[in-house]
CSV table of C-alpha atoms in Angstrom, one decimal:
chain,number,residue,atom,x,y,z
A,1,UNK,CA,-39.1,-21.6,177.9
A,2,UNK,CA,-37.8,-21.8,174.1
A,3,UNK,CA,-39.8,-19.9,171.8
A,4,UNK,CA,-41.6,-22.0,169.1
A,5,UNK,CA,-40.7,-21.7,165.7
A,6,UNK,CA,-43.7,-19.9,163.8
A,7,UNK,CA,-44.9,-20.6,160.3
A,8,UNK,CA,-47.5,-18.6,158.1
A,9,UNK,CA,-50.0,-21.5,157.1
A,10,UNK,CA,-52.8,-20.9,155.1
A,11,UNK,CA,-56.1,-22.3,156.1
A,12,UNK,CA,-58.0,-23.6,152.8
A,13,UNK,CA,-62.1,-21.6,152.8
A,14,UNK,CA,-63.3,-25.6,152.4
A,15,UNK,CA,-62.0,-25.9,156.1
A,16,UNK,CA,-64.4,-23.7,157.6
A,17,UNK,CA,-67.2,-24.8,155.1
A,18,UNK,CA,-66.7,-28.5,156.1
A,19,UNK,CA,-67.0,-27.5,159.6
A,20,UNK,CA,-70.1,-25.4,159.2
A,21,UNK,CA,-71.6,-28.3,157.2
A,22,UNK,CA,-70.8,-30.5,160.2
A,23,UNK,CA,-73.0,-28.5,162.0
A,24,UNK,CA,-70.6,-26.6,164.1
A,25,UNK,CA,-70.7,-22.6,164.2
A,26,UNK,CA,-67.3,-21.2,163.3
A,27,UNK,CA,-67.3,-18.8,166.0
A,28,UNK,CA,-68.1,-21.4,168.4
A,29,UNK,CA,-64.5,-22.9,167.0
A,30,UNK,CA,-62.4,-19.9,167.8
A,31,UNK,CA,-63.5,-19.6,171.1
A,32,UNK,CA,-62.6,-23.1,171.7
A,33,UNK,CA,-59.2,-22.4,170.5
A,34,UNK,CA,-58.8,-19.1,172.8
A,35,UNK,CA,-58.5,-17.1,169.4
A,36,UNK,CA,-60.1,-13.9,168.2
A,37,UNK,CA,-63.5,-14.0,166.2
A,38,UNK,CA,-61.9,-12.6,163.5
A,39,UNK,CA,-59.7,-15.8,163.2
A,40,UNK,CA,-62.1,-17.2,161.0
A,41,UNK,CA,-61.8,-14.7,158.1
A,42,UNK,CA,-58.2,-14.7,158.7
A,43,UNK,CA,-56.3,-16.6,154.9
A,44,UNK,CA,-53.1,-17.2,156.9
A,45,UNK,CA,-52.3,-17.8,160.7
A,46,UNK,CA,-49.2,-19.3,162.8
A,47,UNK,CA,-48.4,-23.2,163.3
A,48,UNK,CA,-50.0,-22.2,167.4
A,49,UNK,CA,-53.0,-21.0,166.1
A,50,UNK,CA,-53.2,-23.8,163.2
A,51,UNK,CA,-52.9,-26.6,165.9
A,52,UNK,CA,-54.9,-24.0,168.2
A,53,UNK,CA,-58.3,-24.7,165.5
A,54,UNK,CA,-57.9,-28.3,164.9
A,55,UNK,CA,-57.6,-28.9,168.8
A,56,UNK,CA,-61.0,-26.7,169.3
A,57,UNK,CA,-63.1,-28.6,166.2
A,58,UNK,CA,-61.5,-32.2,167.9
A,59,UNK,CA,-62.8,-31.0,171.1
A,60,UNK,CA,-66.6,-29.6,169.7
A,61,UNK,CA,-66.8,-32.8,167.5
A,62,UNK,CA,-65.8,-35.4,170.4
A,63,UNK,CA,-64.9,-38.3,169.5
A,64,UNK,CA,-61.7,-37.4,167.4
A,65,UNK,CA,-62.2,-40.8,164.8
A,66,UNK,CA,-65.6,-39.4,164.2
A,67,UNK,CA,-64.6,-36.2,163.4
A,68,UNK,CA,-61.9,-37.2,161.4
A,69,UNK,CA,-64.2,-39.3,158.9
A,70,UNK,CA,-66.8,-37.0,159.0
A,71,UNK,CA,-64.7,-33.6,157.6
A,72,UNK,CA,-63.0,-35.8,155.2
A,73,UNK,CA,-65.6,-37.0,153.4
A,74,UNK,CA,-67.6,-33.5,153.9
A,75,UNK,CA,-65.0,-31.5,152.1
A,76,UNK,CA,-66.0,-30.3,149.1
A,77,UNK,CA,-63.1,-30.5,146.3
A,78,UNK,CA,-63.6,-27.6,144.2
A,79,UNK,CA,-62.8,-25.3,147.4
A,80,UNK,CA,-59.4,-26.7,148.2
A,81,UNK,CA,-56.4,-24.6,147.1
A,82,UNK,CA,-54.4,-25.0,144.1
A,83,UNK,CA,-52.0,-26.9,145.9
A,84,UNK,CA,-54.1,-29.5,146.5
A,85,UNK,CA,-56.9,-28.8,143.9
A,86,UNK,CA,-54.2,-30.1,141.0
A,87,UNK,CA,-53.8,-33.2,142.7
A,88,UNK,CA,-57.3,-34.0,142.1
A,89,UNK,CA,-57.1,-33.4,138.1
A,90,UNK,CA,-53.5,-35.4,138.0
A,91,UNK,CA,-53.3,-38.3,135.2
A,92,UNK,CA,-53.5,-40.9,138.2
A,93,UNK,CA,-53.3,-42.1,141.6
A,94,UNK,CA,-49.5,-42.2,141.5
A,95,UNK,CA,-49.2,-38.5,140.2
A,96,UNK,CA,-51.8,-37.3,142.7
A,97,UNK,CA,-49.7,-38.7,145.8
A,98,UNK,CA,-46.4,-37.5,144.4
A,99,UNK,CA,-48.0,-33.9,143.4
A,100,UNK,CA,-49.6,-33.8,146.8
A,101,UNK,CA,-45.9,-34.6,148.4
A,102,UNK,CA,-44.3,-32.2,146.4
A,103,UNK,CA,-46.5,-29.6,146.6
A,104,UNK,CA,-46.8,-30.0,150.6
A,105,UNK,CA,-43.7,-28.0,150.7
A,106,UNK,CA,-45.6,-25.2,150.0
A,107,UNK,CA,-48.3,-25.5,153.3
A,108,UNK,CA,-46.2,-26.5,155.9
A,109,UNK,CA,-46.0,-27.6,158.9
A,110,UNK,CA,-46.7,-31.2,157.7
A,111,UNK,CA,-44.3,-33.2,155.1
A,112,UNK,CA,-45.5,-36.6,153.3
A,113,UNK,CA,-42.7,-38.9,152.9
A,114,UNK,CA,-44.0,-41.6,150.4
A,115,UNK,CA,-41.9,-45.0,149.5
A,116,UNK,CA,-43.0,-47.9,147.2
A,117,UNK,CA,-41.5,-51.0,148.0
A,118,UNK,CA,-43.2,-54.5,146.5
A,119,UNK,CA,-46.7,-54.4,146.7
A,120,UNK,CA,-47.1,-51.8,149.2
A,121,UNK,CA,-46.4,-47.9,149.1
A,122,UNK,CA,-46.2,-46.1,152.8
A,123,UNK,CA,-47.1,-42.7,153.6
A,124,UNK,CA,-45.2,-41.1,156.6
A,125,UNK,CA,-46.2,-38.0,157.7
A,126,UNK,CA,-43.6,-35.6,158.8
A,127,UNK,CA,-43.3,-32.4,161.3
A,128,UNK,CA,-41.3,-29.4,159.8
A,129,UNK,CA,-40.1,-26.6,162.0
A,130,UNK,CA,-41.7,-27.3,165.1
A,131,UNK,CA,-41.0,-28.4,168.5
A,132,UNK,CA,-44.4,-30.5,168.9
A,133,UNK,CA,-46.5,-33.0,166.7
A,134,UNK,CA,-50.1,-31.7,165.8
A,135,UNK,CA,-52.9,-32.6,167.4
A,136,UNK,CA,-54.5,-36.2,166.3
A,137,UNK,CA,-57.2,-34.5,164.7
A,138,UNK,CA,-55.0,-33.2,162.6
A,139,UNK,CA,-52.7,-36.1,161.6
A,140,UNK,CA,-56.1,-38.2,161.2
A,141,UNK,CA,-57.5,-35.5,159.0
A,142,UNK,CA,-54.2,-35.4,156.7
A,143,UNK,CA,-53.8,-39.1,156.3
A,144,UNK,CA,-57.8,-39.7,155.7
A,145,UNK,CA,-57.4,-37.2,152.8
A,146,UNK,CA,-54.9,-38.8,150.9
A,147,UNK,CA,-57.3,-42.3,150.8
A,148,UNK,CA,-59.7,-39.8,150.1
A,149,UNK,CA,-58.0,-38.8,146.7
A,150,UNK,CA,-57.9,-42.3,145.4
A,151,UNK,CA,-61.4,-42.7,146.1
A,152,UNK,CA,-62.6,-39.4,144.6
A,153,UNK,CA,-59.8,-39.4,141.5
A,154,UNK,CA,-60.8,-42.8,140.6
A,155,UNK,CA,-64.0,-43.0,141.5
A,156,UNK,CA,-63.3,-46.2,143.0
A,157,UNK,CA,-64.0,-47.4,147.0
A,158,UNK,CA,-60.3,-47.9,147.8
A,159,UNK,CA,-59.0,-49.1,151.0
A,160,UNK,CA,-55.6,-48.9,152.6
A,161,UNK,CA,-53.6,-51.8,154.0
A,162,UNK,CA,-52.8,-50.7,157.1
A,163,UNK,CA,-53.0,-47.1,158.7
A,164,UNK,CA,-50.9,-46.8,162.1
A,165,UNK,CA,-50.9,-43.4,164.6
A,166,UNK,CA,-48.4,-42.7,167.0
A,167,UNK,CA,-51.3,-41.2,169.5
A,168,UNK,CA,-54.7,-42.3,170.2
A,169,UNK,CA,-57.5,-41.5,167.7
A,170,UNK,CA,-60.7,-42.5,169.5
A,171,UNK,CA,-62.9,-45.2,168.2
A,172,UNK,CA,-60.8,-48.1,166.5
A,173,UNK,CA,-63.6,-49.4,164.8
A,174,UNK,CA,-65.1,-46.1,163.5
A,175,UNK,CA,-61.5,-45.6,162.0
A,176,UNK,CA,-61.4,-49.1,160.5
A,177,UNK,CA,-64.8,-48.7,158.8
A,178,UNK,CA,-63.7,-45.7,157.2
A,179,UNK,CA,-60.0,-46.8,156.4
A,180,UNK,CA,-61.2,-50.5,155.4
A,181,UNK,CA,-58.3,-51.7,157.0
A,182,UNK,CA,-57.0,-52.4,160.5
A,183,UNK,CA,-55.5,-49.3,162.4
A,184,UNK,CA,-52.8,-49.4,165.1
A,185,UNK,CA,-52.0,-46.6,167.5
A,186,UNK,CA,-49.2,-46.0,169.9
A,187,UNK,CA,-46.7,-46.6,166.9
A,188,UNK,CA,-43.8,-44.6,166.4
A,189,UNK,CA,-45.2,-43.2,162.9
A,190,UNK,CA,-48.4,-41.8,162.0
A,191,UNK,CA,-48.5,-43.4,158.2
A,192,UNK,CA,-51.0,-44.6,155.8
A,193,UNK,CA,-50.0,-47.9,153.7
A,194,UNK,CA,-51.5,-48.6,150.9
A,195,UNK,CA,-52.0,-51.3,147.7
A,196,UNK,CA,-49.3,-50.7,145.7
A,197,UNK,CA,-51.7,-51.6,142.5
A,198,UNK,CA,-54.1,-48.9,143.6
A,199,UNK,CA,-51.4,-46.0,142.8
A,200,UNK,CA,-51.6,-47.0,138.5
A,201,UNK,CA,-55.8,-46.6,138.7
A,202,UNK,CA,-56.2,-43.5,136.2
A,203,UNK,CA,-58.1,-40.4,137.9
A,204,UNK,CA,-61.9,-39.7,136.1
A,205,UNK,CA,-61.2,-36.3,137.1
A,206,UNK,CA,-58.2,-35.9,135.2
A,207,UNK,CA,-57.9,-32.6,133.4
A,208,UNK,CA,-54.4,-32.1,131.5
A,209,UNK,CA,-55.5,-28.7,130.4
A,210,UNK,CA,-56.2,-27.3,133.8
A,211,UNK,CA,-52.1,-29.2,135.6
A,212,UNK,CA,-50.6,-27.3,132.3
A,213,UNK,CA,-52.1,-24.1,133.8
A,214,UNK,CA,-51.2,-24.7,137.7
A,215,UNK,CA,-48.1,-26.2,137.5
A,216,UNK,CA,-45.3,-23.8,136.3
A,217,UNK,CA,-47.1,-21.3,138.7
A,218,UNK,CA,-47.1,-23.9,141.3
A,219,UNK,CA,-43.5,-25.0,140.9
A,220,UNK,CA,-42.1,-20.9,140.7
A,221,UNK,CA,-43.9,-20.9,143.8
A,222,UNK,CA,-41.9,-23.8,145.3
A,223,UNK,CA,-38.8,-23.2,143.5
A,224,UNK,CA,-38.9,-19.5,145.1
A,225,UNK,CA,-39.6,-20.8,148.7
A,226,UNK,CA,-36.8,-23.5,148.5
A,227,UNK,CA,-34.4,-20.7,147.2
A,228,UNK,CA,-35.4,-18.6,150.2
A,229,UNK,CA,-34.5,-21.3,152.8
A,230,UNK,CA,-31.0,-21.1,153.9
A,231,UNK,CA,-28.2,-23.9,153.0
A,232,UNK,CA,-28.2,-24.9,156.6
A,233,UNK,CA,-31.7,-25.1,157.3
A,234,UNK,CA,-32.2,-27.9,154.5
A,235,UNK,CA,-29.8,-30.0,156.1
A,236,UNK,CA,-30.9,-29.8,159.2
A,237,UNK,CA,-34.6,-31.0,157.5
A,238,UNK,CA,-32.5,-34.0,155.5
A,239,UNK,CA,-30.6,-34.9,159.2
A,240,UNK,CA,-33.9,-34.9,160.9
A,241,UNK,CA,-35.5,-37.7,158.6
A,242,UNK,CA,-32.6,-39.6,158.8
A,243,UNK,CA,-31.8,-39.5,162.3
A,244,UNK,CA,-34.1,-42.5,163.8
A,245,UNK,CA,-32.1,-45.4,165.2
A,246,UNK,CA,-28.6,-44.0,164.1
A,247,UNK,CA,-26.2,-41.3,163.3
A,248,UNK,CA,-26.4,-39.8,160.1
A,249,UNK,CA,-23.0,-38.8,158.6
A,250,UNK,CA,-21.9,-36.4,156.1
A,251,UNK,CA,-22.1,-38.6,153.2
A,252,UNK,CA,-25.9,-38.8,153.7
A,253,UNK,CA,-26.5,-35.3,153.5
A,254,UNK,CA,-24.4,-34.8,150.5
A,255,UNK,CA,-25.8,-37.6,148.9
A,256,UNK,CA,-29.0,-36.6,149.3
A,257,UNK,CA,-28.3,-33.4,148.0
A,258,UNK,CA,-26.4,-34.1,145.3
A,259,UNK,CA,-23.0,-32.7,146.6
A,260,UNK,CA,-19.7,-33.7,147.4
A,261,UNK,CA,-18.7,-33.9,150.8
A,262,UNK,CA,-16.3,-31.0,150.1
A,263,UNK,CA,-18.7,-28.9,148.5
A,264,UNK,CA,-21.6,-29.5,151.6
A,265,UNK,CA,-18.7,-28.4,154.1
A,266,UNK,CA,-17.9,-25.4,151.7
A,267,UNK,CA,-21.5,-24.1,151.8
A,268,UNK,CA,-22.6,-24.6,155.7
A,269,UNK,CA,-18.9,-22.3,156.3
A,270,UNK,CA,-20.1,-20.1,154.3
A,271,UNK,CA,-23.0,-19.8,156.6
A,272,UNK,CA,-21.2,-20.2,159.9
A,273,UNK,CA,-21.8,-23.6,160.7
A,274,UNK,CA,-20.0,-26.8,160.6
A,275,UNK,CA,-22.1,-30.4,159.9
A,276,UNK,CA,-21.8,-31.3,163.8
A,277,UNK,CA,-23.5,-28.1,164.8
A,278,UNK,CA,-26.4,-28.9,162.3
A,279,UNK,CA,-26.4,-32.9,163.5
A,280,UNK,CA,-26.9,-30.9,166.9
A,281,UNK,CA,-29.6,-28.7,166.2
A,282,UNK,CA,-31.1,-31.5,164.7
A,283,UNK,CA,-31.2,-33.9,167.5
A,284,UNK,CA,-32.1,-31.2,169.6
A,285,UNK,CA,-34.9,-30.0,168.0
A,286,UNK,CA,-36.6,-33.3,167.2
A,287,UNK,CA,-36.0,-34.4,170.6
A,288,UNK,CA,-38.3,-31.5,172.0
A,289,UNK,CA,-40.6,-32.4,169.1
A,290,UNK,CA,-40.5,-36.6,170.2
A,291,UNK,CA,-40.7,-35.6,174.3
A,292,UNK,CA,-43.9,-33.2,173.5
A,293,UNK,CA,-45.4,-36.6,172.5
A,294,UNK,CA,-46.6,-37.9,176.1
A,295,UNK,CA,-46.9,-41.8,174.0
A,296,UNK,CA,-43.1,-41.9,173.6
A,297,UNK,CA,-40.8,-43.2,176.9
A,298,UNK,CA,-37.8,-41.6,177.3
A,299,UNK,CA,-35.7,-44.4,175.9
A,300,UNK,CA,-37.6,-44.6,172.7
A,301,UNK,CA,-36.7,-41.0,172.4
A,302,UNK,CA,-33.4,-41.2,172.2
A,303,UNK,CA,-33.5,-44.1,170.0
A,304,UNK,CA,-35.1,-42.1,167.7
A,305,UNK,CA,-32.7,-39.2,167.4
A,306,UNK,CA,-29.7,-41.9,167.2
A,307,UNK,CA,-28.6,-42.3,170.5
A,308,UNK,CA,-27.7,-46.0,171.0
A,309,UNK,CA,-28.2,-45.2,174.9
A,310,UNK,CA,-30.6,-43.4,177.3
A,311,UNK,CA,-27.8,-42.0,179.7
A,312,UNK,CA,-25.7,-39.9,176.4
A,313,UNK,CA,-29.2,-38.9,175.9
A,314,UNK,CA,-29.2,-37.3,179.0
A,315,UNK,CA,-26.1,-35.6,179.1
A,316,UNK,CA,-26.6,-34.2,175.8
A,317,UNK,CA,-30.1,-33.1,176.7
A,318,UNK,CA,-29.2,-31.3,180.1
A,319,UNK,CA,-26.1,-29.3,177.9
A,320,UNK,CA,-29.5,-28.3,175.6
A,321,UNK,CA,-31.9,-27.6,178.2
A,322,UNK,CA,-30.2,-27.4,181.5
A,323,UNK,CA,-32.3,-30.3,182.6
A,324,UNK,CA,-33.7,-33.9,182.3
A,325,UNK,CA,-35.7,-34.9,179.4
A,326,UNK,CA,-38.1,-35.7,182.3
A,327,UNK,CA,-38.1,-32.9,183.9
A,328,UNK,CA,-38.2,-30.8,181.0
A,329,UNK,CA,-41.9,-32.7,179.5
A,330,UNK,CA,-43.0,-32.6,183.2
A,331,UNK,CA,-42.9,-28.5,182.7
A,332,UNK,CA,-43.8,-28.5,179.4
A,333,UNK,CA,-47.0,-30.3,181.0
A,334,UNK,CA,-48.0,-28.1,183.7
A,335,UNK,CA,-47.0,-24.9,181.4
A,336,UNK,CA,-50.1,-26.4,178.2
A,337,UNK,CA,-52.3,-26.6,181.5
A,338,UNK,CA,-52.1,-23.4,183.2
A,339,UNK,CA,-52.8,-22.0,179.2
A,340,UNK,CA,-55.8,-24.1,178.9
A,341,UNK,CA,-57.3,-23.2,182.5
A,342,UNK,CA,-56.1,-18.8,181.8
């Protein structure tokens, strides 16, 4: 069994609140999630223990669509962290989104990817660093919170376009109320689109004296962070949102960067690597990530790490993981229930 990579997330005091409001004894969530008591006064835990909470509340609350509407609109602003606290004092609904993007970075393990293109703009949430998507709760939660924004910055009742999930989120229609908008799931993204003209409605809660204050700290703080991250970690991240549907070449990465080809080869050497061993990793890693995700056939799989057939697929996987990819999510399986039932 490959070890999961572990990140130090911190867990925002209006999480617990929000639950408490909701009626739900904290306590009662930790030993849901198999966790210590002591869980709930803890400011940082791992991405096991992250997903390990959200799983517990989705499975307290029940029906994950209501609980997703419910602790979004029961969170109370001035008890989120300064990452997310300045994106509710931005100038508008365009600098809240990209703030909240940018400043993401900073609370992994999820990554917004945002692109504006005619009258729409589409969110995407991302995965960073781990071999499994978080659980729907979770994804619901994030992507409910950004419509949240708009409608709190503004003060206006927004609604998206179209919101899509790549797993199921429990009622339809409770999600739809909330959303104003049809919502899809079984897609191959979980991503909120939404009116294009909503993103230039100026914030009410605008405050340029308070963004002058948390920004440069904000920024050292991300600045720092991306200094710490090795060469070839970033561009195994930049291979792993480009891989889906095709192979991404070296050009794309050093474009992306801002480097010459030359120069990106240079710097991974310098680091013992070569770009095919990153393009690798890459697949490998988001492949264990994509099979974790029981809504994704084995075909669509390898489609999405750029494998223009299921049977190179294979052969790569079994060189990874000395096994089929169906094998392998058939273990992975039986290895989440025997933790659930210990």
């Amino acid at each position: 069994m490959k070890s999961h990579v572990s990140e130090r997330i911190k867990i925002p005091l209006g999480l617990w609140a929000g639950i408490r409001d909701l009626g739900i004894a904290t306590h009662e969530v930790a030993r849901k999630a198999g966790l210590p008591l002591s869980i709930v006064n803890e400011p940082i835990v791992n991405t096991a223990q992250y997903f390990a909470i959200w799983q517990a509340y989705s499975d307290l609350i029940g029906d994950t669509a209501k609980g997703i509407t419910l602790l979004a609109t029961a969170f109370e602003t001035a008890k989120y962290p300064p990452t997310v606290l300045a994106t509710y004092h931005a100038r508008d609904y365009r600098d809240a989104l990209n703030r909240m993007a940018r400043y993401k970075q900073l609370c992994p393990p999820e990554n917004l990817r945002i692109t504006e293109e005619g009258e729409l703009c589409a969110i995407e949430l991302e995965w960073l660093h781990n071999e499994q998507s978080g659980p729907p709760m979770l994804v619901g939660i994030t992507l409910a919170c950004l419509l949240e924004l708009g409608r709190r910055g503004t003060g206006q009742p927004l609604t998206a376009r179209l919101v899509e999930f790549s797993q199921a989120m429990g009622d339809t229609q409770t999600l739809e109320a909330y959303f104003g908008c049809p919502v899809r799931m079984g897609t191959p993204y979980n991503r909120l689109t939404l009116h294009r003209s909503d993103l230039d409605r100026p914030f009410v809660s605008y405050n340029e004296e308070l963004l002058e204050v948390l920004t440069p700290v904000l920024d050292q703080s991300l600045d720092e962070q991306q200094s710490s991250r090795s060469f070839t970690e970033t561009v195994k991240w930049i291979m792993k949102r480009s891989l889906t549907g095709g192979r991404p070449d070296i050009q794309t990465a050093a474009k992306e960067m801002g480097l010459s080809n030359r120069t990106l080869q240079r710097r991974l050497a310098d680091e013992n690597m070569s770009f095919k061993q990153v393009l690798t990793q890459a697949r490998h890693e988001q492949a264990l990530a994509y099979l974790a995700d029981p809504s994704l056939d084995i075909k669509e799989v390898a489609f999405l790490i750029g494998y223009e057939d299921q049977n190179s697929f294979y052969r790569a996987f079994r060189l990874w993981e000395g096994d089929t990819p169906s094998n392998w999510r058939v273990k992975q399986e039986l290895w989440r229930n025997r933790l659930v039932t210990e």
